[in-house]
CSV table of C-alpha atoms in Angstrom, one decimal:
chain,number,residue,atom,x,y,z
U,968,UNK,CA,137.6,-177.9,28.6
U,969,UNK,CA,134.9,-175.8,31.3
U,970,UNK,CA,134.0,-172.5,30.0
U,971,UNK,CA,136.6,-171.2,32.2
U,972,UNK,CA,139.5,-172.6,30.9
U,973,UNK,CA,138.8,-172.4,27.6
U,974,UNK,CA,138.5,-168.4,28.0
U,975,UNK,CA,141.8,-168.7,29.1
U,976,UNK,CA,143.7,-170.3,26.3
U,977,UNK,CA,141.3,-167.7,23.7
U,978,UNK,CA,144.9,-166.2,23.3
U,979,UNK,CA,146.6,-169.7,22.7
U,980,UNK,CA,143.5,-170.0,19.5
U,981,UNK,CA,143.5,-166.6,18.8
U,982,UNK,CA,147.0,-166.7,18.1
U,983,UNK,CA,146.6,-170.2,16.0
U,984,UNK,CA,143.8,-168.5,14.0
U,985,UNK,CA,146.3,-165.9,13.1
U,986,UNK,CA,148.8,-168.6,12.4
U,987,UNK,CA,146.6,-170.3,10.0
U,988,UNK,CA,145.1,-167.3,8.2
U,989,UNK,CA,148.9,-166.2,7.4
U,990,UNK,CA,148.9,-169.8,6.2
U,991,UNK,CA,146.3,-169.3,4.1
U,992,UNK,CA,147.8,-165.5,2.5
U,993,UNK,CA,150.8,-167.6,1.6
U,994,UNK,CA,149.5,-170.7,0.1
U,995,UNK,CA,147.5,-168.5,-2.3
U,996,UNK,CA,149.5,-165.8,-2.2
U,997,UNK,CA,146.9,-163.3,-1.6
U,998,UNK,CA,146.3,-161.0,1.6
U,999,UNK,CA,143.2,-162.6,4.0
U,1000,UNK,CA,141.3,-161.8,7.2
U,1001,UNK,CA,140.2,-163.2,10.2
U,1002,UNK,CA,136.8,-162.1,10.5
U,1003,UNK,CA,135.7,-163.8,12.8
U,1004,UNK,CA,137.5,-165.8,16.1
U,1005,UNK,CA,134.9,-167.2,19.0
U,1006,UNK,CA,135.5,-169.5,21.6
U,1007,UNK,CA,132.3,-170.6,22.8
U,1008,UNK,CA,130.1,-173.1,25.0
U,1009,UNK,CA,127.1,-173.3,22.8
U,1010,UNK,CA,123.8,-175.6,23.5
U,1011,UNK,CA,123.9,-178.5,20.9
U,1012,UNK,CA,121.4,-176.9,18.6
U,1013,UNK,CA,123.0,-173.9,18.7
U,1014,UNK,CA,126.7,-175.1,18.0
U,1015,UNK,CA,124.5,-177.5,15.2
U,1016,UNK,CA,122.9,-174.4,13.4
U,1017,UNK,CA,126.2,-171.5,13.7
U,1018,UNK,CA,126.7,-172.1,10.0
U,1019,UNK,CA,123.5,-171.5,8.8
U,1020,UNK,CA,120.1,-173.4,7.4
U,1021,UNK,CA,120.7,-176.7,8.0
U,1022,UNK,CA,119.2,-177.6,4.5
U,1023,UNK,CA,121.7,-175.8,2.7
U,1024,UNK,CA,124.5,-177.7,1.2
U,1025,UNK,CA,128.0,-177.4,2.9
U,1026,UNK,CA,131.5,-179.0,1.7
U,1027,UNK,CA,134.0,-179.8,5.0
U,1028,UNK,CA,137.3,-181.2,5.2
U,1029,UNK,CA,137.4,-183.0,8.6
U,1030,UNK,CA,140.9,-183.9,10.3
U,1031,UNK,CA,141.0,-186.3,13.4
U,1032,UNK,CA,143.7,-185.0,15.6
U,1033,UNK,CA,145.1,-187.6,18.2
U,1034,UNK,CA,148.1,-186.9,20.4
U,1035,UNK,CA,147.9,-184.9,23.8
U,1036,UNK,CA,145.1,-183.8,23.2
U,1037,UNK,CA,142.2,-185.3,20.7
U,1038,UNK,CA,139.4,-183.8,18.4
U,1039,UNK,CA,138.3,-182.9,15.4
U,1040,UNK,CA,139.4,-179.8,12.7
U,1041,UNK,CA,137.4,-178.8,10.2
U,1042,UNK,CA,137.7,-176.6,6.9
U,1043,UNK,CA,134.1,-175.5,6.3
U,1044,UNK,CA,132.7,-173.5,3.6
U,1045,UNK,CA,129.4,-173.0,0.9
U,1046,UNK,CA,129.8,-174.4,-2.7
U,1047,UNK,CA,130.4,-171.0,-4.0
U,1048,UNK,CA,133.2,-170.2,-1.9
U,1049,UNK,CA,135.2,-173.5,-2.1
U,1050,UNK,CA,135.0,-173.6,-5.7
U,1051,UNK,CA,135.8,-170.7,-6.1
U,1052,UNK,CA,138.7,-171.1,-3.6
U,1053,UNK,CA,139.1,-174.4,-6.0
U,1054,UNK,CA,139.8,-172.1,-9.1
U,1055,UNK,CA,142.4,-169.7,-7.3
U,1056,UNK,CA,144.8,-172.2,-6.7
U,1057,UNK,CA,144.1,-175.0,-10.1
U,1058,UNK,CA,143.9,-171.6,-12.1
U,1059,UNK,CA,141.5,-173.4,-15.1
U,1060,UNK,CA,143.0,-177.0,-14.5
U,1061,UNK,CA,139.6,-177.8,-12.3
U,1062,UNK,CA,136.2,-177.9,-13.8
U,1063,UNK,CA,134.2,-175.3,-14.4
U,1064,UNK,CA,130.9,-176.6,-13.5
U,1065,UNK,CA,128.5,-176.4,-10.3
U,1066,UNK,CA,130.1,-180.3,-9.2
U,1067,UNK,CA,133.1,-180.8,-7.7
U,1068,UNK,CA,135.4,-182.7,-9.5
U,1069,UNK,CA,138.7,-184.5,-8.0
U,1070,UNK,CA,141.2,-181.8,-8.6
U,1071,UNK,CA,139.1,-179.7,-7.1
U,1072,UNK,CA,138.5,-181.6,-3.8
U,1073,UNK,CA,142.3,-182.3,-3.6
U,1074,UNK,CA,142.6,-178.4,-4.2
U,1075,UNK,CA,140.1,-177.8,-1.3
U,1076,UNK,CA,142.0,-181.3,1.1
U,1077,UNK,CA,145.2,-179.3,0.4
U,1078,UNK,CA,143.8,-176.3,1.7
U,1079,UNK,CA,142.6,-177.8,5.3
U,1080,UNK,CA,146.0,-179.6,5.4
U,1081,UNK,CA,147.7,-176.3,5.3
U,1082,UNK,CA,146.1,-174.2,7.5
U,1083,UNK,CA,144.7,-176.7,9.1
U,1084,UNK,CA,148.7,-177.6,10.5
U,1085,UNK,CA,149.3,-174.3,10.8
U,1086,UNK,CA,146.6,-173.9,13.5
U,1087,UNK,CA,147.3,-177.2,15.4
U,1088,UNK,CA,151.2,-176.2,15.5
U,1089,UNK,CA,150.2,-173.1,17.6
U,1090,UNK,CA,147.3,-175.0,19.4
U,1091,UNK,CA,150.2,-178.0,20.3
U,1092,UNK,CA,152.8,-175.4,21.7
U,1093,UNK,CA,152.0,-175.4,25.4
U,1094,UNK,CA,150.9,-179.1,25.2
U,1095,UNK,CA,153.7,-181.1,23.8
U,1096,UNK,CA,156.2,-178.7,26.5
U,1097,UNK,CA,157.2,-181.7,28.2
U,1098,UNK,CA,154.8,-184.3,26.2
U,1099,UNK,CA,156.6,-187.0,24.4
U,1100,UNK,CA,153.6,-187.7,22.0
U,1101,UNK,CA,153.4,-185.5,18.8
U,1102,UNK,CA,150.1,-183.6,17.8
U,1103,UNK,CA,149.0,-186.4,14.7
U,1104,UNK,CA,146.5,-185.0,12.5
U,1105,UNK,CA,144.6,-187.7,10.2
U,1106,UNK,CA,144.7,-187.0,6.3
U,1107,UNK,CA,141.7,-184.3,5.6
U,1108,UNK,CA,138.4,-186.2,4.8
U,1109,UNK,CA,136.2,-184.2,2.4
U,1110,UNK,CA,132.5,-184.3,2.4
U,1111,UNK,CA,129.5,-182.7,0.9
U,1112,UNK,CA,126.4,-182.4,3.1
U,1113,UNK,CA,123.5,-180.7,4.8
U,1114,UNK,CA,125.0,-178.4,6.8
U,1115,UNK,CA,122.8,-180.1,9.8
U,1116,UNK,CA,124.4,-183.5,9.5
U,1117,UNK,CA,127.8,-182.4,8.8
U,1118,UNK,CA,127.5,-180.2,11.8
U,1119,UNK,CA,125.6,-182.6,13.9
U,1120,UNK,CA,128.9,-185.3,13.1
U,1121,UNK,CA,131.5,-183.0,14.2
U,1122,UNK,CA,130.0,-181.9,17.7
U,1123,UNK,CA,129.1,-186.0,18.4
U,1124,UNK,CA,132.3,-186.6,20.0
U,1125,UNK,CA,131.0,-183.8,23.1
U,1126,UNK,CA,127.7,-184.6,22.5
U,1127,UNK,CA,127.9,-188.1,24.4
U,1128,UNK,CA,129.1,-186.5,27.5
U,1129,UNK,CA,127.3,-183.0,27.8
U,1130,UNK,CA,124.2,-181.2,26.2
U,1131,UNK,CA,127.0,-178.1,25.6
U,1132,UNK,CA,129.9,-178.2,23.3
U,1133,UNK,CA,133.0,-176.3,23.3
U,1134,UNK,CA,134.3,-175.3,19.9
U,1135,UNK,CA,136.3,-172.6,18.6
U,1136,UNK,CA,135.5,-171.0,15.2
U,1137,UNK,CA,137.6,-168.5,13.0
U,1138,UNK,CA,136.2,-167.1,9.7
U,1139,UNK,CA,138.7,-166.2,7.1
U,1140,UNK,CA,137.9,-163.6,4.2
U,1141,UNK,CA,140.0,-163.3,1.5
U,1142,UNK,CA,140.5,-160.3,-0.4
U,1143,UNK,CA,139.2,-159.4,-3.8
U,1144,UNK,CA,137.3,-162.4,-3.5
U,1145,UNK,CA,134.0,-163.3,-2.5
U,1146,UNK,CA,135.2,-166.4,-0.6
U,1147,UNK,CA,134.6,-167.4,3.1
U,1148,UNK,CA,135.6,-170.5,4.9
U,1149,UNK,CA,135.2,-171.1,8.7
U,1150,UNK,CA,138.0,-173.8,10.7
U,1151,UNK,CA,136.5,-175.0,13.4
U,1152,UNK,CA,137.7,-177.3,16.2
U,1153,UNK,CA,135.9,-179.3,18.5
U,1154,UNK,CA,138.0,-181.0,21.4
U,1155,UNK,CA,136.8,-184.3,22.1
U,1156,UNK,CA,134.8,-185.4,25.2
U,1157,UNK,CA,137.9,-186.3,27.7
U,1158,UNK,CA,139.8,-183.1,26.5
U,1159,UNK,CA,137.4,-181.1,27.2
U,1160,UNK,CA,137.2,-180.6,30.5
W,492,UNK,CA,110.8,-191.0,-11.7
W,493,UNK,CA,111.3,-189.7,-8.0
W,494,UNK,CA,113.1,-186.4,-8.0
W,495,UNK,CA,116.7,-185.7,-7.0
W,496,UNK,CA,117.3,-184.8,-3.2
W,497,UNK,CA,117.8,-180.7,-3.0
W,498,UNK,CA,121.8,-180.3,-3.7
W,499,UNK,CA,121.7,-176.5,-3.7
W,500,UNK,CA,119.5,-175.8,-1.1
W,501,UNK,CA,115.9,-174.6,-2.0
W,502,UNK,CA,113.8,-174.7,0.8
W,503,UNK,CA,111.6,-177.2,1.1
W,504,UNK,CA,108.0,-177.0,-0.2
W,505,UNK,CA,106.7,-178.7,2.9
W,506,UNK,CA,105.3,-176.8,6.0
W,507,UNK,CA,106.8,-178.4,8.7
W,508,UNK,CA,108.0,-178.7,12.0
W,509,UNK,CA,111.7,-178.7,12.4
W,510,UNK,CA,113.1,-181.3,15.3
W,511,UNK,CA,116.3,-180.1,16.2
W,512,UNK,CA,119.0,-182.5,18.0
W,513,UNK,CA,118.0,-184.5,20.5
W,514,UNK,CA,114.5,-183.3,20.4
W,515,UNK,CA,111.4,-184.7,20.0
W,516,UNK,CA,108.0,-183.9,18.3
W,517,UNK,CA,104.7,-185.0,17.6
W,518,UNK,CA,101.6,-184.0,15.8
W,519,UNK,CA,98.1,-184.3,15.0
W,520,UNK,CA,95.9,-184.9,11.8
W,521,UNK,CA,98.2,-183.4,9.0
W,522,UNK,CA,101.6,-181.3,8.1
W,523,UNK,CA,104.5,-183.1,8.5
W,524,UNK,CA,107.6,-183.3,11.3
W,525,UNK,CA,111.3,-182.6,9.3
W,526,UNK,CA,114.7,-183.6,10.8
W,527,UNK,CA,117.9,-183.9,9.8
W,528,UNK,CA,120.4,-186.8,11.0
W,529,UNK,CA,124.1,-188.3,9.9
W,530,UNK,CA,125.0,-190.5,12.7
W,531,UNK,CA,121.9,-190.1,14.6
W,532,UNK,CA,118.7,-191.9,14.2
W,533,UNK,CA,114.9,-190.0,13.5
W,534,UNK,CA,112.4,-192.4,14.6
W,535,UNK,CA,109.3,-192.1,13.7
W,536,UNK,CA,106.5,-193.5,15.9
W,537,UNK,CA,102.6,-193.3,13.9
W,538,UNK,CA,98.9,-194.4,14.9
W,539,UNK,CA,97.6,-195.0,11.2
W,540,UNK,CA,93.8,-194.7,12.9
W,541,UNK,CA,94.7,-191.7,15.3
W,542,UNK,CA,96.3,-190.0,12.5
W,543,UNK,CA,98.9,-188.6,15.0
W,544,UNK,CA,102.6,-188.9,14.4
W,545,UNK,CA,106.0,-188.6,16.5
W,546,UNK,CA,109.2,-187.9,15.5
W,547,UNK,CA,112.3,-188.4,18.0
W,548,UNK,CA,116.1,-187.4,17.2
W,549,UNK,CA,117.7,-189.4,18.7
W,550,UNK,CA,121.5,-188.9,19.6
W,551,UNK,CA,123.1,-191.7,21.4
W,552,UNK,CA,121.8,-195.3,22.5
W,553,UNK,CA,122.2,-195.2,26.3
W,554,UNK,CA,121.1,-192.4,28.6
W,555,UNK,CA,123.1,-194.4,31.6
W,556,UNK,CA,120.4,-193.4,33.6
W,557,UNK,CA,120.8,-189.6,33.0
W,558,UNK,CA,117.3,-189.5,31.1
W,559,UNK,CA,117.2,-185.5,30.4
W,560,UNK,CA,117.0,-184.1,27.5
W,561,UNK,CA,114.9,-187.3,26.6
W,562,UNK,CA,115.2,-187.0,23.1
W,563,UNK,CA,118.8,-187.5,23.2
W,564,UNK,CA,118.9,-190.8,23.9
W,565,UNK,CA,117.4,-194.1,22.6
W,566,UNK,CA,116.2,-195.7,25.9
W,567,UNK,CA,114.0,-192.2,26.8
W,568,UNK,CA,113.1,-191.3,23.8
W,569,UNK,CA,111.1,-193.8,22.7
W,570,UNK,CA,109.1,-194.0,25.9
W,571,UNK,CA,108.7,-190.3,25.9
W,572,UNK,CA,107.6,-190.0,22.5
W,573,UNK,CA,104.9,-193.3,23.1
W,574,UNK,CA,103.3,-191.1,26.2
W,575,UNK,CA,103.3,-188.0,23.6
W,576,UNK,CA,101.6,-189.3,21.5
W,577,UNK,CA,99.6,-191.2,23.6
W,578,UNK,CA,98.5,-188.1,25.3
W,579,UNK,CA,97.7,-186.5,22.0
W,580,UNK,CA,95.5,-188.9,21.1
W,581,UNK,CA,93.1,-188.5,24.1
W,582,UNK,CA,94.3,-191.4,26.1
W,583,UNK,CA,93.5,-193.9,23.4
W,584,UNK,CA,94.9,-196.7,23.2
W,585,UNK,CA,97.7,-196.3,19.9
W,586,UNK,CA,98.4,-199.2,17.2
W,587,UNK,CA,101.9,-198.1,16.7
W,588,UNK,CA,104.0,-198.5,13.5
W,589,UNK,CA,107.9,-197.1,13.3
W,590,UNK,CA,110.3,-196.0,10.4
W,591,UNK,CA,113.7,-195.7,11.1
W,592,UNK,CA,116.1,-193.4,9.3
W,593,UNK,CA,119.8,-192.3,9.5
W,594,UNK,CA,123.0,-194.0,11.4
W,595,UNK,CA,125.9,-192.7,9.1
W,596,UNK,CA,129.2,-192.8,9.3
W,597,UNK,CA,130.0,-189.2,8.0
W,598,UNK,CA,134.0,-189.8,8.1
W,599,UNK,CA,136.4,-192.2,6.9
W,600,UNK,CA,138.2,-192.0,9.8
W,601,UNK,CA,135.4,-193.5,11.8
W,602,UNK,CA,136.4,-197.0,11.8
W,603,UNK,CA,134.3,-200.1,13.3
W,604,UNK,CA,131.3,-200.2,14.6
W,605,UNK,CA,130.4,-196.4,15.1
W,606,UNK,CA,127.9,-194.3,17.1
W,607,UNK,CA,125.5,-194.5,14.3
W,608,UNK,CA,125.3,-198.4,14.0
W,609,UNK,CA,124.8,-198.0,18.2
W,610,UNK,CA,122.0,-196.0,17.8
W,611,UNK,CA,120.0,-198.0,15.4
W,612,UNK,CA,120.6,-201.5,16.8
W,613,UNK,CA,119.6,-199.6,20.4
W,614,UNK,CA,116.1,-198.2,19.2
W,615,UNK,CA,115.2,-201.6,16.9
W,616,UNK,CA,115.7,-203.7,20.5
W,617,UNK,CA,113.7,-201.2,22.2
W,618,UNK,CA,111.2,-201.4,19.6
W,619,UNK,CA,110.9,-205.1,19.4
W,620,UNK,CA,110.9,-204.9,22.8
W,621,UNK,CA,107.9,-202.9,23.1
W,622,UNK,CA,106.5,-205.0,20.4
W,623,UNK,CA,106.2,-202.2,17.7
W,624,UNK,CA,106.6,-203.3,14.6
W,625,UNK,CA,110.0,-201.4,12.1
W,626,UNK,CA,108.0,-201.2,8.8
W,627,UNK,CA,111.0,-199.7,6.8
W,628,UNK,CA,114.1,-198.0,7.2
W,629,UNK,CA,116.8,-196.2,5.8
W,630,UNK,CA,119.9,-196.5,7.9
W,631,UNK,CA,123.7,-197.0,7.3
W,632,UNK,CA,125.9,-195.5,4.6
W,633,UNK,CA,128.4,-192.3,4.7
W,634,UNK,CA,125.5,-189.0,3.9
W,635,UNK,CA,123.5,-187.3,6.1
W,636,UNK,CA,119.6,-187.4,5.4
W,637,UNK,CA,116.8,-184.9,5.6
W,638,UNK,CA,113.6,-186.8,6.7
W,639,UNK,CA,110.1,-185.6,6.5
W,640,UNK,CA,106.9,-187.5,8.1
W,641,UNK,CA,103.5,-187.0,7.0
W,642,UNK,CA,101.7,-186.7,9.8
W,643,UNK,CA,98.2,-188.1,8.0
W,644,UNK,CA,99.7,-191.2,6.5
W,645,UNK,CA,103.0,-191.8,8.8
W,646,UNK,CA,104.3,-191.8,5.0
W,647,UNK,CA,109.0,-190.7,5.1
W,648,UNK,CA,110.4,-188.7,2.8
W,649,UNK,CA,114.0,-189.7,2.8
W,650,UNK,CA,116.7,-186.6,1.1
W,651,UNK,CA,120.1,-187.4,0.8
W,652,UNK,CA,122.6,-185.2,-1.5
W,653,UNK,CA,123.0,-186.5,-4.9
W,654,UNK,CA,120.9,-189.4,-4.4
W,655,UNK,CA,117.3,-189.9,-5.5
W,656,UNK,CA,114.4,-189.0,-2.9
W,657,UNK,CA,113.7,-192.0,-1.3
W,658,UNK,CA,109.7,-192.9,0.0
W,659,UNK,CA,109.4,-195.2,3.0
């Protein structure tokens, strides 16, 4: 996607990100926020370093998407804010500790897989009108990382192509709780234009 | 016992210069160069006697005769970094030794031979091509790596999350 015509479908993600935050609301069945909704060309250390230090530790749940269009979505947030995103929805059945324990990354999978759908099925709209191929997303894939590397792996697919990359990025608050997560998607190289 | 790779993110004791992607960076006498890669590759180029040091991110194996930025790509990297340091050195000629670090495969999803497994076979030929010997490495696996060179010794500090700090 050029600059140009991704500033031009901001309303098609806009509306996704809305999609997927009321997503979110339901699945924990608490109000949440978009705080933040960008649609940007960024420089590939910029787009590397949006989320922060790169040294700092960072959990993602990456989908591959394949279909009329191809990329990557990804549910990213800190430790503090996925377990404690973790804890809302095993209420006590995850561990307690600093590590995350299975139920607690099948807690956090489940969570990318839901608003992570939600997203794509506004996203897919104008692209399967007249497409015979369905959006597929892969199963989530979770990982723990530098924020660097996870970063640096999710802008690759552009990154062979072009020294930009075109991502959105929505930040979702939810309330009473100090928990942020960001979804971010990243169109791969031949969509992208 | 070597300590365990930062998990929570305290900031590294080292003072250093940080190589972002695709860049490339190289230094004189003593401090130390810091990157971070998952499917990329740091490379890191030292003159044991010249006491200088390089380190190169690099991104992709082939520049297909694009060549800019250099230090994305295996094939202009490794030259660029060679005249770097060449030229840091005062001309003289360099007694090269490399380390190579990173190639992951961050996601399940990424089946067969992926980008990173690319990248490293790419700058090993080039290296053996050039005749510089790959004293150790650290490549392969699914976690990304944080990767510090000592710019006095050409000694690598190898992070990876969870796993034991690894000395190359």
């Amino acid at each position: 996607m050029t600059a140009y015509s991704l500033t031009q479908q901001q309303e098609i993600f806009r509306c996704a990100a809305v999609e997927a935050s009321a997503a979110l609301s339901k699945w924990l069945g608490r109000p949440t926020t978009i705080a933040i909704n960008t649609v940007a060309a960024l420089p590939l250390p910029e787009a590397v370093g949006m989320l922060g230090a790169g040294d700092l530790p960072l959990v993602a749940c990456a989908m591959h998407i394949t279909g009329p269009f191809t990329g990557l979505l990804v549910l990213t947030c800190d430790d503090t804010s996925g377990l404690a995103l973790a804890e809302m929805i095993l209420a006590g059945a995850g561990g307690s500790g600093r590590d995350w324990d299975d139920l607690q990354r099948s807690a956090l999978v489940e969570t990318a897989n839901i608003i992570g759908c939600a997203y794509l099925n506004t996203v897919a709209r104008p692209a399967e009108s007249g497409e015979t191929d369905a959006i597929m997303p892969s199963p989530p894939w979770f990982i723990r990382d530098y924020a660097a590397a996870v970063m640096q792996s999710i802008v690759m697919t552009q990154a062979i192509s072009s020294d930009k990359v075109f991502l959105t990025h929505s930040d979702f608050a939810i309330a009473g709780s100090p928990v942020t997560c960001s979804l971010i998607f990243v169109p791969e190289a031949d969509h992208a234009e | 016992m070597p300590s365990e790779a930062d998990t929570r993110g305290d900031k590294s004791a080292f003072h250093t210069n940080a190589i972002g992607m695709g860049e490339i960076g190289v230094a004189k006498g003593d401090g130390s160069l810091r990157t971070f890669v998952g499917s990329c590759v740091g490379l890191a180029l030292y003159c044991q006697r010249e006491k200088v040091a390089g380190l190169a991110h690099i991104v992709l194996p082939d520049s297909k005769g694009k060549g800019e930025p250099a230090g994305k790509y295996a094939d202009t990297a490794i030259p660029e970094i060679i005249r770097l340091l060449e030229e840091l050195a005062g001309r003289r000629s360099l007694r090269l030794a490399a380390k190579v670090v990173g190639g992951a495969r961050m996601f399940a999803f990424q089946t067969g031979i992926t980008i990173g497994d690319h990248n490293v076979a790419a700058v090993e030929r080039i290296l053996s091509e050039r005749g510089i010997p790959v004293l150790a490495r650290c490549c392969g696996g699914e976690k990304g790596r944080r990767m510090s060179v000592d710019v006095g010794t050409g000694a690598i500090r190898v992070e990876t999350m969870g796993f034991p700090v690894e000395l190359l």
